[in-house]
Short mmCIF file of C-alpha atoms in Angstrom, two decimals:
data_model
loop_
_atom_site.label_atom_id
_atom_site.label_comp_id
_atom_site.label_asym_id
_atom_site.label_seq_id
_atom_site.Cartn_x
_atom_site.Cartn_y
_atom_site.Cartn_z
CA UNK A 1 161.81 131.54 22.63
CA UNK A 2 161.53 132.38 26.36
CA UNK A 3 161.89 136.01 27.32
CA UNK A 4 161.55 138.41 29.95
CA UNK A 5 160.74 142.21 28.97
CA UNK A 6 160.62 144.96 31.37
CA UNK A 7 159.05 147.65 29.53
CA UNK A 8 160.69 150.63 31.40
CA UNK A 9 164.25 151.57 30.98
CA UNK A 10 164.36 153.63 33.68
CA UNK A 11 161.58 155.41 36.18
CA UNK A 12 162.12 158.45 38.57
CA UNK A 13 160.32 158.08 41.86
CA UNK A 14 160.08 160.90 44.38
CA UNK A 15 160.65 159.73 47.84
CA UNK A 16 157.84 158.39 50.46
CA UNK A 17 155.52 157.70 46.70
CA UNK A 18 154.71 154.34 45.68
CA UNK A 19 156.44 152.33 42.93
CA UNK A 20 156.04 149.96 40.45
CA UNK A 21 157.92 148.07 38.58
CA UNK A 22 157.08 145.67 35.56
CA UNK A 23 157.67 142.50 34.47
CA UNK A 24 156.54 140.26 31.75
CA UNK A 25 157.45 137.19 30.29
CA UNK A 26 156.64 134.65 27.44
CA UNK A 27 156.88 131.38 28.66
CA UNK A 28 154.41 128.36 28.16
CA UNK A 29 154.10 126.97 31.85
CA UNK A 30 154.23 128.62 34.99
CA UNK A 31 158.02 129.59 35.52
CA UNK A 32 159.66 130.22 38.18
CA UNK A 33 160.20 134.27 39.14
CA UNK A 34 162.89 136.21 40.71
CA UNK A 35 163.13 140.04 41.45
CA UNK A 36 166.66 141.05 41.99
CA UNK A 37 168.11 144.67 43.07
CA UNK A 38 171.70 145.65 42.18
CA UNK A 39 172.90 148.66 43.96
CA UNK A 40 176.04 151.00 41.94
CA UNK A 41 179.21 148.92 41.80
CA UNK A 42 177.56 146.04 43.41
CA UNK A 43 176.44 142.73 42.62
CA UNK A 44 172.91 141.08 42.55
CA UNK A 45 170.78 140.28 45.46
CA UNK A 46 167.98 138.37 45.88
CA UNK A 47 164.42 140.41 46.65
CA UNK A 48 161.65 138.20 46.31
CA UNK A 49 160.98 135.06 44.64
CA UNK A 50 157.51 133.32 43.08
CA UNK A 51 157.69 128.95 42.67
CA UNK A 52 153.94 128.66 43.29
CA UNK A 53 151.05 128.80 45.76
CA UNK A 54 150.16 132.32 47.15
CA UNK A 55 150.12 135.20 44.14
CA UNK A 56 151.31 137.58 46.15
CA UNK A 57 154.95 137.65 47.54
CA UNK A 58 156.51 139.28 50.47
CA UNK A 59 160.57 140.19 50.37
CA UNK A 60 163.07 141.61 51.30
CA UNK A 61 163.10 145.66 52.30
CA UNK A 62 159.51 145.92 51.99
CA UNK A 63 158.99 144.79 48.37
CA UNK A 64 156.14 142.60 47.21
CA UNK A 65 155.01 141.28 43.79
CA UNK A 66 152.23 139.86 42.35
CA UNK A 67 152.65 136.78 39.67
CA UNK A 68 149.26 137.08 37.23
CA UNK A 69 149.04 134.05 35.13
CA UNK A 70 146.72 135.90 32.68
CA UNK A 71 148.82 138.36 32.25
CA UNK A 72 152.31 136.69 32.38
CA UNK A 73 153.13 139.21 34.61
CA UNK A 74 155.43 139.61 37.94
CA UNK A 75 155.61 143.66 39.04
CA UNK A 76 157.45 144.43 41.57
CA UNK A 77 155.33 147.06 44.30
CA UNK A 78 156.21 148.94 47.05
CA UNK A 79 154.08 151.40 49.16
CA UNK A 80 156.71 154.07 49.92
CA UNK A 81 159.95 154.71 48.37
CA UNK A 82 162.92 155.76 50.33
CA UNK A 83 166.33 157.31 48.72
CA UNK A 84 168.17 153.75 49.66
CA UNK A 85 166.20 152.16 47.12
CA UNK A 86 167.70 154.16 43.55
CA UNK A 87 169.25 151.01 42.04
CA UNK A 88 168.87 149.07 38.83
CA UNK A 89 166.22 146.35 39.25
CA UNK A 90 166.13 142.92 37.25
CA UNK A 91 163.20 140.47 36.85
CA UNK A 92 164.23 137.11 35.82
CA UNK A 93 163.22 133.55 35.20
CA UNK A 94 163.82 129.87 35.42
CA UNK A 95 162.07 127.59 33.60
CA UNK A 96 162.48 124.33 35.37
CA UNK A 97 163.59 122.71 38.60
CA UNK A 98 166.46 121.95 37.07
CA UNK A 99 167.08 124.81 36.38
CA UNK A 100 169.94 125.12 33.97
CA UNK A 101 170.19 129.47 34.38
CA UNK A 102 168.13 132.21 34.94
CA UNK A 103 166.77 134.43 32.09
CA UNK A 104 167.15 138.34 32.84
CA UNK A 105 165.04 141.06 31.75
CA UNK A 106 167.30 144.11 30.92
CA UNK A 107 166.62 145.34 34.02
CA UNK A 108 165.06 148.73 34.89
CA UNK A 109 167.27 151.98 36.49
CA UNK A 110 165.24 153.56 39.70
CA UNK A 111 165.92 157.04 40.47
CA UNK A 112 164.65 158.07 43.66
CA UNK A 113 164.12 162.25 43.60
CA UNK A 114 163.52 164.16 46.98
CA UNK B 1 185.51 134.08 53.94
CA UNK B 2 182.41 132.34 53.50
CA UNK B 3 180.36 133.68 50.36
CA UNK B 4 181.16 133.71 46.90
CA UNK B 5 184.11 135.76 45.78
CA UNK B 6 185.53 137.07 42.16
CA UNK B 7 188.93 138.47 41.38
CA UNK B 8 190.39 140.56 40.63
CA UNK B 9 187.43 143.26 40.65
CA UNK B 10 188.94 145.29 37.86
CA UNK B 11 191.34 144.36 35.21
CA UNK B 12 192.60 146.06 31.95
CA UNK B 13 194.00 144.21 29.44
CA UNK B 14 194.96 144.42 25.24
CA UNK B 15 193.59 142.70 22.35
CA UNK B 16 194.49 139.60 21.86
CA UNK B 17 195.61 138.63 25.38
CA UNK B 18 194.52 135.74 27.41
CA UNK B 19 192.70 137.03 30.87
CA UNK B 20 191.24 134.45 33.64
CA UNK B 21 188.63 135.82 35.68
CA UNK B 22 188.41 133.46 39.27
CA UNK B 23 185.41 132.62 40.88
CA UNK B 24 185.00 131.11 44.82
CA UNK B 25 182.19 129.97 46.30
CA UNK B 26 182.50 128.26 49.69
CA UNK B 27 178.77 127.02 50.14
CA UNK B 28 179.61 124.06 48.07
CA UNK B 29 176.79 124.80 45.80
CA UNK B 30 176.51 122.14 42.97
CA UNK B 31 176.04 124.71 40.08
CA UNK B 32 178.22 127.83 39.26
CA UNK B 33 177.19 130.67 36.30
CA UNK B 34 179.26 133.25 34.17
CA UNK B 35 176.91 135.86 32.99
CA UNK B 36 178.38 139.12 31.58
CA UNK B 37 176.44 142.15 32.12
CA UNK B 38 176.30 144.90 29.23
CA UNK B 39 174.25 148.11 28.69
CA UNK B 40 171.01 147.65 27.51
CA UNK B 41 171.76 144.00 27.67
CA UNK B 42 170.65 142.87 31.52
CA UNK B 43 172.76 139.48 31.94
CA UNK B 44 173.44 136.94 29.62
CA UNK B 45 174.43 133.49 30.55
CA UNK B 46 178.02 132.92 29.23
CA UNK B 47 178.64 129.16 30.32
CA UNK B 48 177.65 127.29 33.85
CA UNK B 49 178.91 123.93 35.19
CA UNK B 50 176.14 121.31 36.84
CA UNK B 51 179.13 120.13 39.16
CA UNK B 52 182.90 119.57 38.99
CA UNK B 53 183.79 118.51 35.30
CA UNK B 54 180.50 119.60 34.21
CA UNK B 55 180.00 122.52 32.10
CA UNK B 56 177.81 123.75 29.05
CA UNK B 57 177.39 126.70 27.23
CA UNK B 58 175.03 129.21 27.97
CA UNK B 59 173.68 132.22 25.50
CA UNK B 60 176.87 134.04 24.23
CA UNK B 61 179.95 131.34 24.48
CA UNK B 62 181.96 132.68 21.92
CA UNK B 63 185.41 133.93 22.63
CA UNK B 64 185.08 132.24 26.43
CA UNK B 65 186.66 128.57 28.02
CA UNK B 66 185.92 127.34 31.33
CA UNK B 67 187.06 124.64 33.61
CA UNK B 68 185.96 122.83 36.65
CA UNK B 69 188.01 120.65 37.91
CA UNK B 70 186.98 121.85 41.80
CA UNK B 71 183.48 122.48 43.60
CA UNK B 72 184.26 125.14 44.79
CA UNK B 73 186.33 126.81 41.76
CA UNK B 74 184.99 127.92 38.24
CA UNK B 75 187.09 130.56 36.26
CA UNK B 76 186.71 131.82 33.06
CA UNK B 77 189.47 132.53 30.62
CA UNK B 78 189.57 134.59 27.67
CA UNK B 79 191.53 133.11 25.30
CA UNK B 80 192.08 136.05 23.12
CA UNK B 81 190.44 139.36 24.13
CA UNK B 82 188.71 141.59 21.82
CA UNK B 83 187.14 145.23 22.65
CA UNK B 84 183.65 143.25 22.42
CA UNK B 85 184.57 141.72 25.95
CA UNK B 86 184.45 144.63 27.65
CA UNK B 87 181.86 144.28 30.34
CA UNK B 88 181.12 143.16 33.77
CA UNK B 89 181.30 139.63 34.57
CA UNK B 90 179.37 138.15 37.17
CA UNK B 91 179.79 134.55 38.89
CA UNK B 92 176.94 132.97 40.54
CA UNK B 93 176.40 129.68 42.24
CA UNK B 94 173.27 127.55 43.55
CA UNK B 95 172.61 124.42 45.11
CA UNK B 96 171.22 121.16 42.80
CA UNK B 97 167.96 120.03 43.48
CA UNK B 98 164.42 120.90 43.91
CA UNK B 99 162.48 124.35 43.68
CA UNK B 100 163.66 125.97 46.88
CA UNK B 101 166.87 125.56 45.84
CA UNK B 102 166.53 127.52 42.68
CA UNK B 103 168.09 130.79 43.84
CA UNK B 104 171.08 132.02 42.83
CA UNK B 105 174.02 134.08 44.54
CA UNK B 106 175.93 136.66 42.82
CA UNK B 107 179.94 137.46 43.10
CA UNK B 108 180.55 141.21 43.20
CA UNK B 109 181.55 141.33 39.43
CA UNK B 110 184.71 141.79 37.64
CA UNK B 111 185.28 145.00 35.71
CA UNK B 112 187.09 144.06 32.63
CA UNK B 113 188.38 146.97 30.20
CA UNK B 114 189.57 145.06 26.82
CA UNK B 115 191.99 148.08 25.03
#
């Protein structure tokens, strides 16, 4: 069955150090890949999104991530971590155009220490 | 307001009650989620709707019925709540069509406490 694992339940950063966050997931085709961020209380927004073409994707608030096909991967990067970013972060998939709904990882806590 | 909207945001309730969580969306976006959100969990895909009178069941179904009788409209009713339905419920919508379109919006969640 399709799945999406993010191995790390939660990470501790300290601020202005570079993160990164993984994602993998068992699927037979290329899927399609979504990084969402869900601040305390909050619902889910969108950060970045992979459908095909360039590897490496730009979003929102300075994140990027990089879709390997060899290694069914889709981490999440960025270069310098500020306090705004502590948050619970959630890769997921879809596996068609049609796109009945998206698969979630179980999402992995950021903790942001000064 | 534009956006998509849930209420209420919190709600306690007993066992065995009936609860209906609401869900608005005024993008008239084609498809509309329920996923509930539980520790150690992520999201799981409760039921979504392809368009008005269309709906399916997603992962965990049990316990849950939905309607759509209106684009813009998709709630979710307990029909009996048990303590296993505690959890955050989020509604999401997207448009139909091709890849682009593939991105869903999330509601700000419903707290629901089942006693």
């Amino acid at each position: 069955a399709q799945s999406v694992t993010q191995p790390d339940i939660h990470i501790t950063v300290s601020e202005g150090a570079s993160l990164e966050l993984r994602c993998n997931y068992s699927y037979g085709a290329t899927p399609y890949l979504f990084w969402y961020v869900q601040s305390p209380g909050q619902g889910l927004q969108l950060l970045l999104k992979y459908f095909s073409g360039d590897t490496l994707v730009q979003g929102i608030k300075g994140f990027e991530a990089e879709f390997k096909r060899s290694q069914s991967s889709f981490n999440l990067r960025k270069p310098s971590v500020h306090w705004s970013d502590a948050a619970e972060y959630f890769c997921a998939v879809a596996l068609n155009q049609a796109g009945t709904a998206l698969i979630f990882g179980k999402g992995t806590t950021l903790s942001v220490s000064s | 307001d534009a956006g998509i909207t849930q209420s209420p945001r919190y709600k306690i309730t007993e066992t065995g009650r009936q609860v209906t969580l609401m869900c608005h969306q005024t993008w008239s976006h084609s498809y509309m989620f329920w996923y509930r959100q539980d520790l150690g969990h992520g999201l799981r895909l409760i039921y979504y709707s392809a368009a008005a009178d269309i709906t399916d069941k997603g992962e965990v179904p049990d316990g849950y019925v939905v309607s759509r009788s209106k684009t813009e409209n998709f709630p979710l009713t307990l029909e009996s709540a048990t303590r296993s339905q505690t959890s955050v419920y989020f509604c999401a919508s997207r448009l139909a069509g091709g890849s682009s379109y593939n991105e869903q919006f999330f509601g700000p969640g419903t707290r629901l406490t089942v006693l």
